[in-house]
């Protein structure tokens, strides 16, 4: 379960930055925040992104993953 409140621009900027390099990602959900690690299709570059729970106005999470999300 993931319940959050965040300024949409923060999340949009983070996803746009990742989408310039990778096509699909899996977000890892933890009590500390959201995290993703993904490799580009050519296996040349890796994106590592973390959005700390303090970036959210409200953050409540059960640890897990949000499966393949297309960034394209």
Short mmCIF file of C-alpha atoms in Angstrom, two decimals:
data_model
loop_
_atom_site.label_atom_id
_atom_site.label_comp_id
_atom_site.label_asym_id
_atom_site.label_seq_id
_atom_site.Cartn_x
_atom_site.Cartn_y
_atom_site.Cartn_z
CA UNK A 1 0.00 0.00 0.00
CA UNK A 2 1.24 3.45 -0.86
CA UNK A 3 -0.53 6.66 0.14
CA UNK A 4 1.25 9.93 -0.58
CA UNK A 5 0.72 13.60 -1.09
CA UNK A 6 3.42 15.42 -3.09
CA UNK A 7 3.72 18.49 -5.26
CA UNK A 8 3.13 17.07 -8.75
CA UNK A 9 6.01 19.12 -10.19
CA UNK A 10 8.55 17.35 -7.97
CA UNK A 11 7.43 13.91 -9.12
CA UNK A 12 7.08 15.03 -12.75
CA UNK A 13 10.60 16.50 -12.82
CA UNK A 14 12.08 13.32 -11.34
CA UNK A 15 10.30 11.06 -13.83
CA UNK A 16 11.19 13.30 -16.79
CA UNK A 17 14.87 13.19 -15.78
CA UNK A 18 14.84 9.39 -15.62
CA UNK A 19 12.84 9.02 -18.84
CA UNK A 20 15.54 10.80 -20.83
CA UNK A 21 17.75 7.73 -20.23
CA UNK A 22 15.55 4.70 -19.47
CA UNK A 23 12.28 3.39 -20.93
CA UNK A 24 10.92 1.31 -18.04
CA UNK A 25 11.53 1.35 -14.30
CA UNK A 26 10.44 -0.37 -11.11
CA UNK A 27 10.00 1.83 -8.06
CA UNK A 28 11.02 0.24 -4.77
CA UNK A 29 8.80 1.42 -1.95
CA UNK A 30 10.16 1.62 1.58
CA UNK A 31 9.47 3.56 4.73
CA UNK A 32 12.33 5.86 3.73
CA UNK A 33 10.85 6.82 0.35
CA UNK A 34 10.70 5.79 -3.31
CA UNK A 35 13.76 4.52 -5.12
CA UNK A 36 14.54 3.30 -8.61
CA UNK A 37 17.56 1.79 -10.29
CA UNK A 38 17.32 1.15 -14.03
CA UNK A 39 19.67 0.55 -16.93
CA UNK A 40 19.16 2.05 -20.38
CA UNK A 41 18.23 -0.31 -23.26
CA UNK A 42 21.85 -0.40 -24.52
CA UNK A 43 23.17 -1.27 -21.04
CA UNK A 44 25.47 1.76 -21.13
CA UNK A 45 24.00 4.07 -18.50
CA UNK A 46 22.29 3.52 -15.17
CA UNK A 47 19.78 5.78 -13.45
CA UNK A 48 19.62 5.73 -9.67
CA UNK A 49 16.93 7.97 -8.18
CA UNK A 50 15.65 8.33 -4.65
CA UNK A 51 12.79 10.51 -3.50
CA UNK A 52 13.04 10.68 0.27
CA UNK A 53 9.85 10.44 2.31
CA UNK A 54 10.54 13.97 3.60
CA UNK A 55 9.89 15.29 0.05
CA UNK A 56 6.24 14.28 0.48
CA UNK A 57 3.64 16.26 2.38
CA UNK A 58 2.20 12.90 3.50
CA UNK A 59 3.87 9.51 3.09
CA UNK A 60 2.56 6.13 4.23
CA UNK A 61 3.97 2.99 2.65
CA UNK A 62 4.15 -0.75 2.93
CA UNK A 63 7.49 -1.96 1.54
CA UNK A 64 7.31 -3.48 -1.95
CA UNK A 65 7.65 -2.64 -5.64
CA UNK A 66 5.57 -0.88 -8.23
CA UNK A 67 6.18 -2.97 -11.36
CA UNK A 68 7.36 -1.95 -14.80
CA UNK A 69 6.32 1.63 -15.41
CA UNK A 70 6.95 2.98 -18.88
CA UNK A 71 8.68 6.36 -18.82
CA UNK A 72 8.33 6.96 -22.55
#
